[in-house]
Amino acid sequence: MPLSRLSSPFLSGTSRVTLHMLQLLLALVPAVIAIVYFFGPSVLITMTLAIVTALLAEALMLKLRDRPLKPFLTDGSAIVTAVLLAIALPPLAPWWLTVVGIVFAIVFAKHIYGGLGYNPFNPAMVAYVLLLISFPLEMTTWLPIAALSENPLDFSGALQAIFNGQLVSGLGFDTISGATPLDAMKTQIGLLQHPSSISQQPLFGLFAGKGWEWINIWFALGGAYLIYRRVISWHIPVALLLALISISLMTWLIAPETTASPLFHLLSGGTMLGAFFIATDPVTAATTVKGRIVFGAGVGLLTYIIRVWGGYPDGIAFAVLIMNMLVPLIDYYTQPKVYGA
Amino acid sequence: MTKPLGSFPGGLVLDGQKKRSTYDAIRKTPLSKKLILPLQQHIGAASTPIVGIGDKVLKGQKIARADGHVSVYLHAPSSGTITAIDEQPIPHPSGLSAQCITLETDGEDRWIDLADTVDFTSLSEHDIRQKIREAGIVGLGGAGFPSFIKLNPGVHHTVETLIINGVECEPYITCDDMIMRERADGILDGIEVMRYALRVNNCVIVIEDNKPEAISAMELALGRRQTKLQNTTVVVIPTRYPTGSEKQLIQVVTGKQVPSQGLPIDIGIVCHNVGTSYAIGRAITHGEPLISRIVTVTGTDVKHAGNFETLFGTPMHELLSFCDTHREPNEPFILGGPMMGYNLSGDHLPITKTANCILVGVDNAAPKTDPLPCIRCGECATACPVSLLPQQLYWYSRSKDLEKTQQYNLMDCIECGCCSYVCPSKIPLVHYFRFAKTETMNQRVETQKSDNARIRHDNRLERQEAEKKDKEKRQRQRKLALAASKAAKQKAEAEKAAANQTQSDNQEQ
């Protein structure tokens, strides 16, 4: 008889790890549709490739570690890692980039530490950072939405691009690829341009990057659904976003000519994906209520610092990993007051 | 009716499943041919038998006396003959046996002459406590702590509020619900006695809002006694598990917290269960000892669920077959509720004073699959009514890092099971905590033992040292005395010799 039947409680709630993971994937659907709308179907190909690679890597590691396959392949965690990384990778990322990233995420960031529940760092972010440092060119090659709207990429075109490294029209990547809005904002502020004139360029939309702003809004709505379904608690995303708003508002009010608006930061890059889907990864985030607020606020502040003063255009991945390191400390010092103490 | 003043963090809203066992009124379980009465049905020391094998006893006759302070008397639940005093299996999670008195009933169910009832206000508080002790009354909510002790606040405490616990927050159990519906007056009798014994003015009867019949029955009965029971009110609280747990109940009703490792009396509160109150009422106003209790028999595999007034010692399988239960012989069942009860197997286990519910089959049972690893989601911490961090405790309990479990306040865990219930990985957290608690207790006992041994050893060394010194001293003294006497002797001899010399000199002269 399993332990759970040996002693009380004999009842069990409906919460399941797999259900959590499925809800999370469900909440990503609208934003993924938005990505397909703005950047073409390539994200779906990358995602499929990532999922297959992740499951194979997971199975291999389980086999090597002599763990049962079924419960861990069906828990959904490998799929979530794969989907999150696929979303974070640039469209038309070459197939080997995805494979290298996923294998590193599953093998090194997850299983070397003991598999599900034991990894101190978010696997998708570890892989993202590895790729970003090792393959900076491929990782920053984003297709400009303007070029795509003139020359939309179909499914077979995307397939060709990912697996053969060629665009159908025969054009090379470098001719049509460009910086992300975050990147553009950063470099051009560095060139002493005013943020309000930068955001007049075709790369930008109403509040932030064209397309990006809508993708971020859909991520935020998906995140709200997760909070509503109690898959994640509100503490980390709210603390993260509030911290990001506070610091960006402060610098924006002090020096509007050299900083982007809080709204731009909220709706750019990986803000919403990070706030609702990455920083909230239960395994690697702080666990106490107060700790989650500290953790979220830390990610928000670090993201801003890295974006504005660091060497990389976006800072979510680094911010999450740095805060992951601090989790044991945060958890230790934010224990709740026990009844009667 | 007054409003609760506080609430506690966490907790669960569970499917009560109470209606299963409240269709019928309380029924009496048929008299069993053989009653098995464990000598320990309470917290504290086991009672000592005062009857022998072959003795004929009457219903309500004392058959075992209290042994030491934390102990109570035990009575024959029916008339008959004592046939054995030996080890029998008892309803305990360990499955171990313990000393029991076996009574073969004669079917006459003849009562002993009960003492004439007197007006309890003519008795002293001490006499009332003694009577309650001699009536064998223990907490009937499940813990089984001797009730007379909880009615003795001591000289250092004044009791501000008496809380009567009619919460019954565990799913399936309805024995308190039914006793409130049907025997509200008896409960109030007990409250009158307890208010007198504790010299307490305020009393609240707390009931969850999922028991409207019990609430109106209690209020109706209370309304009839307004002059006698002033400042006694019914407090209706929201249905949330584990409000029935003493500490959480106090927090909900008064907004105060019992200090860690402390007792409710430390903040001027005494809690008693409604069933206990009824038993106290019967004992003091009718002179009846505690020989039966109301047992809920329910569960998805029980055809005729209900509540049964059952004599102690009645074998559980008789009660189960009386309720038409689908169950293989010796198939395990749960004693108590589905959240805090324990698994038992064995058909001949007797009903004891703390057996509030027999549960066969539950909906939403814990899964049979192995648990997944902890994903640190923190749902357990959100559900914990004591604000512990179950996942940290789990981590340290698993690695047997007992010191760390203490730092994370393991001993404050009330084992309510909320954490295990909400865990998405289906980890039996409470199982680990019980293990770590037991290990800690063992360790404390061991430390105590080794401390004692060390102190004894130190004392022995000290004693030996003292003896040695003493011996040396005495030796020295003896030596000195010897030397002195020798010197004196020599001196005397010398003097003698000198005297002789003088004498001979004189003679010569």
PDB file of C-alpha atoms in Angstrom, chain B residues 28 55 66 69 117 181 202 233 237 286 349 394 430 432 488:
ATOM      1  CA  LYS B  28     -29.117   2.130  19.926  1.00  0.00           C
ATOM      2  CA  ASP B  55     -16.862 -11.555  39.181  1.00  0.00           C
ATOM      3  CA  ALA B  66      -7.814   5.725  38.097  1.00  0.00           C
ATOM      4  CA  HIS B  69      -3.534  11.945  38.537  1.00  0.00           C
ATOM      5  CA  THR B 117     -29.026  12.917  42.541  1.00  0.00           C
ATOM      6  CA  ARG B 181     -30.146  18.136  17.470  1.00  0.00           C
ATOM      7  CA  ASN B 202     -19.158  33.610  29.699  1.00  0.00           C
ATOM      8  CA  THR B 233     -24.681  32.187  23.428  1.00  0.00           C
ATOM      9  CA  ILE B 237     -19.033  30.180  12.271  1.00  0.00           C
ATOM     10  CA  HIS B 286     -28.345  11.728  36.905  1.00  0.00           C
ATOM     11  CA  LEU B 349     -11.611  -4.202  17.789  1.00  0.00           C
ATOM     12  CA  TYR B 394       9.102  17.738   4.253  1.00  0.00           C
ATOM     13  CA  VAL B 430       1.713  14.513   7.315  1.00  0.00           C
ATOM     14  CA  TYR B 432       6.595  12.402   7.079  1.00  0.00           C
ATOM     15  CA  ALA B 488      52.832  10.142  74.063  1.00  0.00           C
TER      16      ALA B 488
END
